[in-house]
Coordinates of C-alpha atoms in Angstrom, one line a residue:
X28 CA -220.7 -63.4 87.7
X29 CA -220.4 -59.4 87.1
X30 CA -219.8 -56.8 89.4
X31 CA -223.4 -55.9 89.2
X32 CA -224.1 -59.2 89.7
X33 CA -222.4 -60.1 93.0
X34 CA -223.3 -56.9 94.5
X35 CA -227.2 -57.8 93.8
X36 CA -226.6 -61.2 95.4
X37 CA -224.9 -59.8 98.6
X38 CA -227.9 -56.9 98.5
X39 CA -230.4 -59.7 98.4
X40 CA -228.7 -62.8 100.8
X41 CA -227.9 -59.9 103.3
X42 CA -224.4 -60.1 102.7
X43 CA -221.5 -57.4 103.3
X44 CA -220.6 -54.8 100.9
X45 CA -218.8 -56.4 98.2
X46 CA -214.9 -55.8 97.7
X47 CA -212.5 -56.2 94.8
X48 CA -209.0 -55.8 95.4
X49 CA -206.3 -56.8 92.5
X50 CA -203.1 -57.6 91.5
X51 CA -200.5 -54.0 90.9
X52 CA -200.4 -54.7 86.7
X53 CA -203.3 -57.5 86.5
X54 CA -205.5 -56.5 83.2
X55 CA -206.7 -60.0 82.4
X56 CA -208.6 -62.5 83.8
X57 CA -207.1 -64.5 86.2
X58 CA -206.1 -68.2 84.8
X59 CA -207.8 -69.9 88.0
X60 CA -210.4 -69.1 90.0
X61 CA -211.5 -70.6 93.4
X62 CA -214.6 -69.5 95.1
X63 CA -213.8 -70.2 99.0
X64 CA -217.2 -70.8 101.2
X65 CA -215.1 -69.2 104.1
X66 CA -211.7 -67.4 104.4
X67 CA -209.2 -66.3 106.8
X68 CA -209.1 -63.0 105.1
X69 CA -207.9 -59.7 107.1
X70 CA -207.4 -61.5 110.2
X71 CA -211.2 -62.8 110.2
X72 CA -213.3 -65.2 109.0
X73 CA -215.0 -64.0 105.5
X74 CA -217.7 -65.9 103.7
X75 CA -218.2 -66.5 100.1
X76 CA -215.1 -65.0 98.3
X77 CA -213.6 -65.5 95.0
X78 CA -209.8 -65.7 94.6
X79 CA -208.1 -65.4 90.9
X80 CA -204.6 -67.0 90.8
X81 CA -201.9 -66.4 87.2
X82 CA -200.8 -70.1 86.1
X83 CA -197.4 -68.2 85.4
X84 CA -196.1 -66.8 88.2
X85 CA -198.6 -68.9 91.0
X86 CA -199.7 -65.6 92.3
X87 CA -203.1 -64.2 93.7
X88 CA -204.3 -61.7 91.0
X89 CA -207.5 -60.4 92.5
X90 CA -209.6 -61.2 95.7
X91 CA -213.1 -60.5 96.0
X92 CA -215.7 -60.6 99.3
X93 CA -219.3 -60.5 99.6
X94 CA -219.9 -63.6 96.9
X95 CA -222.3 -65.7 98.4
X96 CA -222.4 -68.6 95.6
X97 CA -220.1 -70.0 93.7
X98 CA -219.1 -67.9 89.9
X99 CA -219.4 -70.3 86.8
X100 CA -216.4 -72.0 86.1
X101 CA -214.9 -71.7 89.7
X102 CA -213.3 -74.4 91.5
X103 CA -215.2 -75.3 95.1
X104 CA -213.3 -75.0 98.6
X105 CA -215.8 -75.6 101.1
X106 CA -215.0 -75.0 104.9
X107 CA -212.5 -72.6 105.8
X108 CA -209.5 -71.6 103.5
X109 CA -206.4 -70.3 105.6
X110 CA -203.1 -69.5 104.0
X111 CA -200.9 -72.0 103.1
X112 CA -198.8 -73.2 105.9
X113 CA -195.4 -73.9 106.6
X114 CA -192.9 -76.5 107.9
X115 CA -190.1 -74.6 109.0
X116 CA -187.7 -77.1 110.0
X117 CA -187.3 -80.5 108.9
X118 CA -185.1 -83.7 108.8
X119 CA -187.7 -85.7 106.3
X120 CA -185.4 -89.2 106.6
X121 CA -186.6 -88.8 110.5
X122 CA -190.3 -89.6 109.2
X123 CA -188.8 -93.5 108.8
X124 CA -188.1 -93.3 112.9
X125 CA -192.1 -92.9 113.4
X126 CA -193.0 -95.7 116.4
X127 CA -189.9 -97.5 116.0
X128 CA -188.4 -94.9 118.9
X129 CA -190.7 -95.4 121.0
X130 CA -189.9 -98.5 121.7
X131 CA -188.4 -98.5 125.5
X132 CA -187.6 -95.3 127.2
X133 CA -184.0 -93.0 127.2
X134 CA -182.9 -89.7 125.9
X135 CA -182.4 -87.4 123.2
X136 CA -179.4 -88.8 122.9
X137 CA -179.9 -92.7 122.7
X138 CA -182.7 -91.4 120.7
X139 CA -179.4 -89.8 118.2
X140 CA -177.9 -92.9 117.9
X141 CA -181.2 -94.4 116.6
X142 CA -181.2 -91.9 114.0
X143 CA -178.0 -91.9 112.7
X144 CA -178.5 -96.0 112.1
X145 CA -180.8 -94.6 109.6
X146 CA -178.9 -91.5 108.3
X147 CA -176.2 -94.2 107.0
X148 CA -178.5 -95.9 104.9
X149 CA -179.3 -93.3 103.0
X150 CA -178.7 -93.0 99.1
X151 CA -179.9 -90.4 96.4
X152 CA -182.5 -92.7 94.9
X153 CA -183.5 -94.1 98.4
X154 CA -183.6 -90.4 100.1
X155 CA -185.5 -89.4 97.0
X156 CA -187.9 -91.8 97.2
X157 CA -189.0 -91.3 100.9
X158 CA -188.9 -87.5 100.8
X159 CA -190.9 -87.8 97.9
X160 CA -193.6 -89.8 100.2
X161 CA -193.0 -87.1 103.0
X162 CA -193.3 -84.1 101.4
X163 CA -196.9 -85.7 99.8
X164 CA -198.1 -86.4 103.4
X165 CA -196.9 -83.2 104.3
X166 CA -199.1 -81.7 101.3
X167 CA -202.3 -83.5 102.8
X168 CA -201.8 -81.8 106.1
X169 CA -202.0 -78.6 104.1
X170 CA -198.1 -78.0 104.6
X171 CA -197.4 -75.9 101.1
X172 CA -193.7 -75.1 102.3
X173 CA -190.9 -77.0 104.0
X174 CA -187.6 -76.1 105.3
X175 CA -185.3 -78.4 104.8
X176 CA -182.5 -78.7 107.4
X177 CA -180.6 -81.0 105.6
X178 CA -177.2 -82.4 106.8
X179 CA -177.1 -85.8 105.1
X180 CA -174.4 -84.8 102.2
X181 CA -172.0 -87.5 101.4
X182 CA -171.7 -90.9 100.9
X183 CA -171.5 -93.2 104.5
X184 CA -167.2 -92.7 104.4
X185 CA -167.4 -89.0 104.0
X186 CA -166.2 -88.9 100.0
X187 CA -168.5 -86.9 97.9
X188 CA -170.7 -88.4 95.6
X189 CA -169.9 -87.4 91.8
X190 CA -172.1 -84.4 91.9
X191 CA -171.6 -83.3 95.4
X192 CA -175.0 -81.8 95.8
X193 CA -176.6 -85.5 95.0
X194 CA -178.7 -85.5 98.3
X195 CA -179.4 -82.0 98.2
X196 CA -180.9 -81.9 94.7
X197 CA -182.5 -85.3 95.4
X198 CA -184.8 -83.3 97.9
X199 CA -185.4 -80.6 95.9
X200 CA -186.8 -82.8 93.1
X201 CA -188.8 -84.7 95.7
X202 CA -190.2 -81.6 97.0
X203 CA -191.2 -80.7 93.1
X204 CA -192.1 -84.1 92.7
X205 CA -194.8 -83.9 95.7
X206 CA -195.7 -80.2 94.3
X207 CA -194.8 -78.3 97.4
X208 CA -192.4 -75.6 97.8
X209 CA -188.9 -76.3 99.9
X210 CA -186.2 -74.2 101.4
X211 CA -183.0 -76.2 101.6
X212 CA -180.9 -74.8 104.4
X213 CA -177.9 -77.3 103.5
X214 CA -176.4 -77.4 107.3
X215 CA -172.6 -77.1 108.2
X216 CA -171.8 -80.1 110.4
X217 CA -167.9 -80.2 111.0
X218 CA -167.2 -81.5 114.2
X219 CA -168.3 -83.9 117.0
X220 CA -168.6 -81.7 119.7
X221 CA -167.0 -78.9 121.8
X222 CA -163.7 -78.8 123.0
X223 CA -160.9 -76.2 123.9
X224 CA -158.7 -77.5 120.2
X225 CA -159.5 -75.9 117.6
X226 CA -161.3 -77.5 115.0
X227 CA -163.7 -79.6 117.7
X228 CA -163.9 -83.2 118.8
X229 CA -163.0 -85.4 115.8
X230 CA -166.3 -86.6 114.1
X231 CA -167.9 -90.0 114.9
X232 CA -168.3 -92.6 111.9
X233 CA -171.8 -92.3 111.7
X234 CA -171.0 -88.3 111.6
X235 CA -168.3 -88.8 108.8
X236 CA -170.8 -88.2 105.8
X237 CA -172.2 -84.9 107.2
X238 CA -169.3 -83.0 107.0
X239 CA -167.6 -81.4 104.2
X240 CA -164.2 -80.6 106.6
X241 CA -164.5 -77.3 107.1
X242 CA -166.7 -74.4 106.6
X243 CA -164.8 -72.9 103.3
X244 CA -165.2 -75.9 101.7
X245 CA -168.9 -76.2 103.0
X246 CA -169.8 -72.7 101.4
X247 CA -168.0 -73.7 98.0
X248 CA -169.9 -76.2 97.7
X249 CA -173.4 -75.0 98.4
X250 CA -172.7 -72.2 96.3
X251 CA -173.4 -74.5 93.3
X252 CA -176.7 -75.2 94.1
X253 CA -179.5 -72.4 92.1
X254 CA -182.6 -70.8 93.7
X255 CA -185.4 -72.1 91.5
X256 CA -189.2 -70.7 91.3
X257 CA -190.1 -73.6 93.9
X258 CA -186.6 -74.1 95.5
X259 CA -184.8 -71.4 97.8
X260 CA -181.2 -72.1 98.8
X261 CA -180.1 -71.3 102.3
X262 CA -178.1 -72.3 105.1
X263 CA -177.6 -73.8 108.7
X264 CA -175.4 -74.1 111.4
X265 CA -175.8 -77.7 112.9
X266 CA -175.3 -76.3 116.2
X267 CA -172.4 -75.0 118.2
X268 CA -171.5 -78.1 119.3
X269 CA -170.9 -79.2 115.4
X270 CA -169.5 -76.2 113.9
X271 CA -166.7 -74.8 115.9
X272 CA -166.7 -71.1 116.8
X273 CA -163.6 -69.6 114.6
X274 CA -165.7 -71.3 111.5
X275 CA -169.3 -70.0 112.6
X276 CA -168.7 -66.5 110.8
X277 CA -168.3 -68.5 107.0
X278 CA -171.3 -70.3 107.2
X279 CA -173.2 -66.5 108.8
X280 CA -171.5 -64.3 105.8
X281 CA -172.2 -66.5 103.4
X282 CA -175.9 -66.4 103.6
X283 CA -175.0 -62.5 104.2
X284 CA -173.8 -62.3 100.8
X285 CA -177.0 -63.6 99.4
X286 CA -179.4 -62.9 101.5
X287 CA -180.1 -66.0 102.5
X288 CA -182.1 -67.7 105.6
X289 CA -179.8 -69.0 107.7
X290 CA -180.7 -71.6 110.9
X291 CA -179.5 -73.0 113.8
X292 CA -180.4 -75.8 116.2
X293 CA -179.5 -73.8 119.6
X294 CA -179.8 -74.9 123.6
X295 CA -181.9 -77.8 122.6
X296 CA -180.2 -79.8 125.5
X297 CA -178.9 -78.5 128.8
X298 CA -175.8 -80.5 128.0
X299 CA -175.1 -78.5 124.6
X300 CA -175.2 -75.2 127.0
X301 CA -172.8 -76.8 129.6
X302 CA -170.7 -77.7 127.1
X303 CA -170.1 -74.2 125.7
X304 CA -170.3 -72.4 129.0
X305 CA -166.9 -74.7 129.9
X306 CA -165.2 -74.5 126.8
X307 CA -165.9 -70.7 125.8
X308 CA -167.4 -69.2 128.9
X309 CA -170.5 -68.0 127.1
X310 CA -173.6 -69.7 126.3
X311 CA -174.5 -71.2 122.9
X312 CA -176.6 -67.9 121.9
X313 CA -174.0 -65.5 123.2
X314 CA -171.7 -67.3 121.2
X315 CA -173.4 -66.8 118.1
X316 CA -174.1 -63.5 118.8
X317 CA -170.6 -62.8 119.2
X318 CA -169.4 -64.6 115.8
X319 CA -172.5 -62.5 114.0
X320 CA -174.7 -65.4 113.4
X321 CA -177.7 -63.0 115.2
X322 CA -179.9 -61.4 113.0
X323 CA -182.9 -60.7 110.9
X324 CA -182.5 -63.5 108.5
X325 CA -181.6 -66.4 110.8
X326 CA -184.0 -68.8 112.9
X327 CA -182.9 -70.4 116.0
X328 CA -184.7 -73.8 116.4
X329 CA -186.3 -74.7 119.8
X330 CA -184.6 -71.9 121.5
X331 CA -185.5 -74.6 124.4
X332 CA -183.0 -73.8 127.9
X333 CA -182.0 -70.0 127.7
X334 CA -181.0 -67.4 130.3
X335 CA -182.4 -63.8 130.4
X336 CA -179.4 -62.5 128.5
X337 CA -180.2 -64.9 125.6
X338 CA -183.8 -64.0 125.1
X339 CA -182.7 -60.1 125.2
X340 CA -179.6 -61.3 122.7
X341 CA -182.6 -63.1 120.1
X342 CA -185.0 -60.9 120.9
X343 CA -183.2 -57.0 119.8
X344 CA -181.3 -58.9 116.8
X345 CA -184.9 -59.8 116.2
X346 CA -183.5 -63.7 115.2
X347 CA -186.6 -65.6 114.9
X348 CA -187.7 -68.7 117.1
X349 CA -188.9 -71.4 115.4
X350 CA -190.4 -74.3 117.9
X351 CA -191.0 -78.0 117.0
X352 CA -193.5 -78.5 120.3
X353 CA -194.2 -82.0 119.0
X354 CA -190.4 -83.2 118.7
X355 CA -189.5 -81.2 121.9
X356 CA -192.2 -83.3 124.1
X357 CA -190.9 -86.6 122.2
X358 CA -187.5 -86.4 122.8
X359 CA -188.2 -85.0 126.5
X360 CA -186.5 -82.3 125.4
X361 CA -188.4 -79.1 127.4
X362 CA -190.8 -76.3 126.9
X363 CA -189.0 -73.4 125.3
X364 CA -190.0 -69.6 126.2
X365 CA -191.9 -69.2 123.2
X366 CA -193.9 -65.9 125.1
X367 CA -191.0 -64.3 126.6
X368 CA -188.9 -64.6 123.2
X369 CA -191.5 -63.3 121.4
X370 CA -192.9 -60.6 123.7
X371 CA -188.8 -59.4 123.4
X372 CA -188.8 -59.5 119.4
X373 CA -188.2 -62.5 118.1
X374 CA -190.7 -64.0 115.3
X375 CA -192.2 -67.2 115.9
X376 CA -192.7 -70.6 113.2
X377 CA -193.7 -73.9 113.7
X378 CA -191.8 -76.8 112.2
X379 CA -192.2 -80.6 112.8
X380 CA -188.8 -81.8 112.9
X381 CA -188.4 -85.2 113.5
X382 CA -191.9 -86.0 112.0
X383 CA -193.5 -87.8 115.2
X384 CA -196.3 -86.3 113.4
X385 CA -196.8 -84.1 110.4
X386 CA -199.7 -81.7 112.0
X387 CA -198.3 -77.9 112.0
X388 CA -202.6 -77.2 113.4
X389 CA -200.8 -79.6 116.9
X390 CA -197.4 -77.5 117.0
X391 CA -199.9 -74.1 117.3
X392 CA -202.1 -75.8 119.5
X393 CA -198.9 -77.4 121.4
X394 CA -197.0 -74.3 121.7
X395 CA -200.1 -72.6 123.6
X396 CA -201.1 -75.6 125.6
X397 CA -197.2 -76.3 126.2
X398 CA -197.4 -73.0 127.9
X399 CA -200.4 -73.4 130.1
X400 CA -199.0 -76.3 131.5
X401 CA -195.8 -74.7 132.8
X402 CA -197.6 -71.3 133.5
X403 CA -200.7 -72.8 134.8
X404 CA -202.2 -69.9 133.1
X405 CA -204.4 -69.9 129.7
X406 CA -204.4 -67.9 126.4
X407 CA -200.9 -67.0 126.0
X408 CA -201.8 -66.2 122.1
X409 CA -204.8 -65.8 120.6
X410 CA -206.0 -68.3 117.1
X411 CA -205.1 -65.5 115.0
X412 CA -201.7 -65.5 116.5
X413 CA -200.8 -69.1 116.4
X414 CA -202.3 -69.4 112.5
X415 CA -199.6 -66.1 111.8
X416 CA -197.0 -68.2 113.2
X417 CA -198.0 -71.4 111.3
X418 CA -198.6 -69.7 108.2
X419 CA -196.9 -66.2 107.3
X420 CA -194.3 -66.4 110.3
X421 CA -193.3 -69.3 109.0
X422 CA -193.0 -68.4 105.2
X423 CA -190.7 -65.6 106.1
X424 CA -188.4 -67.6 108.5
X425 CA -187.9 -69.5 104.8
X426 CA -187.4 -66.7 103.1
X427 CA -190.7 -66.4 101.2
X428 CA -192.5 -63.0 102.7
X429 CA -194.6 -63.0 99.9
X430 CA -196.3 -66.2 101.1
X431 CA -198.8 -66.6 103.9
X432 CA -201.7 -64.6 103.5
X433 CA -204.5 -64.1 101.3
X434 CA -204.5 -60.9 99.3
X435 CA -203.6 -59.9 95.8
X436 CA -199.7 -60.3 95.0
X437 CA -199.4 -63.0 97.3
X438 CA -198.4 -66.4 96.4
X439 CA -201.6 -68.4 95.7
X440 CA -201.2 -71.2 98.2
X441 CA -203.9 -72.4 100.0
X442 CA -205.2 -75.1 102.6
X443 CA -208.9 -75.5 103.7
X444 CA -209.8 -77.4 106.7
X445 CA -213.4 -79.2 106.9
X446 CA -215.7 -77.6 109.5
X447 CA -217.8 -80.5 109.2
X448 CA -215.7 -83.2 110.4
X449 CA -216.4 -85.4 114.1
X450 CA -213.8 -82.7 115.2
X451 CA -214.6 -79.2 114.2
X452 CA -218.4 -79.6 113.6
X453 CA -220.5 -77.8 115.9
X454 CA -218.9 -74.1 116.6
X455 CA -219.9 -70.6 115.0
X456 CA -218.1 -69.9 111.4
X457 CA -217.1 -66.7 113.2
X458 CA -214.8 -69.1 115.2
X459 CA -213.1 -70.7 112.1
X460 CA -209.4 -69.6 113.7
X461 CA -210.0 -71.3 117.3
X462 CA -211.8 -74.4 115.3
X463 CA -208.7 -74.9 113.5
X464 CA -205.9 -74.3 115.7
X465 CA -208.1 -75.4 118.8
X466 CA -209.9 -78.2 117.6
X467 CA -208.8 -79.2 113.8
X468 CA -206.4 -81.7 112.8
X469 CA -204.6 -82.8 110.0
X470 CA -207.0 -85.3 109.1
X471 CA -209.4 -82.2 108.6
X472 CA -207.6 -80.8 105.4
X473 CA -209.6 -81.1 102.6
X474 CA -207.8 -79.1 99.7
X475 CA -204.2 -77.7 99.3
X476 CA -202.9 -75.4 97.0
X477 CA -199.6 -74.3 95.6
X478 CA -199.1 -71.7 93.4
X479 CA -203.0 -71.6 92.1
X480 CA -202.3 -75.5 91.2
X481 CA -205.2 -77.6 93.1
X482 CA -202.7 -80.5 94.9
X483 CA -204.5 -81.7 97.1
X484 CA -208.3 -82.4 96.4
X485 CA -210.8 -84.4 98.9
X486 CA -208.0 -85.2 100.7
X487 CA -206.4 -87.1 98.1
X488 CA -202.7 -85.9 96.1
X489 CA -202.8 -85.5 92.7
X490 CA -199.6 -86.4 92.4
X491 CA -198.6 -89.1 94.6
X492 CA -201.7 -91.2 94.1
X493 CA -201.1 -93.6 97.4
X494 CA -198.6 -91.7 99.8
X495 CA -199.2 -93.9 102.7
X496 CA -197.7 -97.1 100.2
X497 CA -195.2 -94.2 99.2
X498 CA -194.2 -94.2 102.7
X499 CA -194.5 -97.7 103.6
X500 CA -192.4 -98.8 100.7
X501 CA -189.5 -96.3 101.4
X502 CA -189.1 -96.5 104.8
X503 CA -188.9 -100.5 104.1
X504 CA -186.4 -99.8 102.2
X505 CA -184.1 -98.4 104.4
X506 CA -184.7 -101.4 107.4
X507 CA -182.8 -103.4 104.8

């Protein structure tokens, strides 16, 4: 279809005045084009545009409005095409604790020794294998980025494996494997807890493998793994309870150096602040503020139990918050001040965490709702809000700000959500952003897309044909 062309159909259907923006340097015609029957496009809901993606670099070359039917040879989203979005923090061997924890009651911390049963059955080929089948699922839920906050480095004794990086590089070839995009923040875990001896509490035996000794030799050894075009290398402090405060600044200059995203679990649990508030006097975000883990670059997951001080300390160092609302209510963990943090500067993301479910539409949805429960007050954010934390909020707390929106230069990664499934049939188009954050699900995403590549079509992965045997299958595996 022409230029003329398009703007006679709009002039004819009624439609808008049609727009054409492009790529900075694109002369050629795109490699792929997607017409998109409605799209989250300048923070509205836009019918009938066309989106040209290059096969080389996976990037959106031109974008135009005001196309009311589909162009010859363009592939078909129909229902509402969002950015892709992002999984900003996740433990994928987690996804094999699904049901099985919820089995009997407890607390985050009977719920830990759960977990680590399961982090010391982990191998390379058997971590492979079910990250592989988690990163798929996460593709169907429209997930076209995952941060990685991976911990799981050695062999069950603590002594490397031959190529120290074998876990690591097993998840970035999963993540390739299931065609999605992954930022592996390889996490410092050194001790067991806080104390006033340097060094921290001696590590536990189901700890031993997650720790490389200290933080020099942590940073010499995650300085051998590359960035690649779909795998970005950054770091994590475990938390302050497992990375003792003289060791903190490594792991924070180290992603310095290289510009690196850097995360941190911080004041998940009451105890965790307690904890530092008797051994240092200062609470876990003071802490890190005074060791210069605070900045623009690094994510503080859940953010959950803070005092005044720390939301002004997160907020003017403009860290980002990242909450996991579907992991927090699981582990009876608390509601985290999402609104205050943000209202003081700090960027919000979604990630699932421990994979009770993969549904980063339910994290938005639970971060608002979260709030109206403890305020007793409703519309803390708006849709529009709550997708830019989901989507391009997330993408930059990974280190990818050229992800998360649709316009020309951006990465072309995309996920459309049906508006006429039994849950989001009904409302006005106009309300695509409240029918997918308010009412959608994962089970609504119809088509994902990475890099211009069509993954996910239907509903079904082009590369992992079956994911839920994918799943099944690994996470059998590790029951023994």
């Amino acid at each position: 279809m022409t230029p003329a062309e398009i703007a006679e159909a709009a002039r004819v259907t009624g439609g808008g005045t049609p727009e054409t923006r492009t790529a900075p340097g694109a002369h050629r015609a795109p490699d792929v084009l997607y017409w998109l029957e409605h799209a989250w496009y300048d923070n509205h809901v836009e019918p009938g545009v066309t989106l040209g993606a290059a096969a080389g670099d996976g990037r959106i070359t031109e974008v135009r409005t005001g196309v009311p039917a589909p162009p010859a040879g363009a592939t078909v989203l129909r229902g509402l095409t969002l950015p892709g979005l992002a999984n900003t923090h996740s433990h994928a061997f987690h996804r094999a604790l699904r049901s099985t924890v919820q089995v009997g009651s407890g607390t985050f911390w009977t719920w830990r020794e759960f977990m680590y049963g399961f982090a010391a059955r982990l191998t390379p080929d058997s971590y492979h294998a079910l990250a592989r089948a988690v990163y798929a699922e996460m593709a169907l839920a429209g997930i076209t980025a995952v941060g990685e906050f991976h911990y799981v480095h050695h062999a069950p004794d603590g002594t490397p494996y031959a190529d120290p990086n074998a876990m690591g590089e097993a998840l970035i070839a999963a993540a390739a494997e299931a065609g999605i995009r992954i930022t592996l923040l390889d996490t410092a875990y050194l001790s067991a807890g806080l104390t006033k001896h340097r060094g921290g509490a001696p590590l536990e035996r189901h700890q031993l493998r997650f720790s490389d000794g200290t933080a020099d030799t942590w940073a010499e050894r995650v300085s051998a793994l590359k960035d690649s075009d779909h795998a970005l290398i950054g770091a994590a402090i475990h938390s302050v309870r497992a990375v003792p405060a003289e060791q903190l600044a490594t792991v924070a200059e180290w992603a310095e150096a290289r510009r690196a995203p850097l995360h941190v679990h911080l004041s998940e649990q009451t105890a965790e602040n307690d904890a530092c508030l008797a051994v240092h006097g200062r609470t876990p975000t003071r802490l890190l503020a005074d060791h210069g883990v605070l900045g623009t670059r690094t994510t503080g997951v859940h953010n959950t139990h803070l005092t005044d001080e720390d939301i002004t300390l997160l907020g003017s160092s403009h860290t980002g918050t990242c909450m996991c609302p579907t992991t927090e209510r699981d582990l009876a963990d608390g509601i985290g001040p999402a609104s205050r943090l943000q209202r003081a500067g700090s960027p919000l993301s979604l990630g699932s965490d421990s994979h009770a479910v993969i549904d980063i539409l339910e994290e938005a949805r639970a971060m608002e709702l979260d709030e109206r429960l403890r305020s007793r007050r409703r519309g803390h954010w708006t849709a529009a809000s709550l997708l830019h934390a989901a989507t391009a909020g997330g993408h930059a707390a990974l280190g990818r700000p050229e992800a998360g929106r649709i316009e020309a230069g951006a990465l072309a990664d995309l996920v459309t959500i049906a508006l006429d499934s039994v849950r989001t049939a009904g409302p006005l188009t106009r309300l695509g952003a409240e029918t997918a954050v308010f009412a959608a699900s994962a089970a609504d995403v119809r088509h994902t897309v990475v890099g211009g590549r069509h993954l996910v079509r239907d509903g079904v992965h082009a590369l992992v044909p079956d994911v839920p045997q994918a799943l099944a299958e690994s996470i059998a595996a590790l029951r023994g």
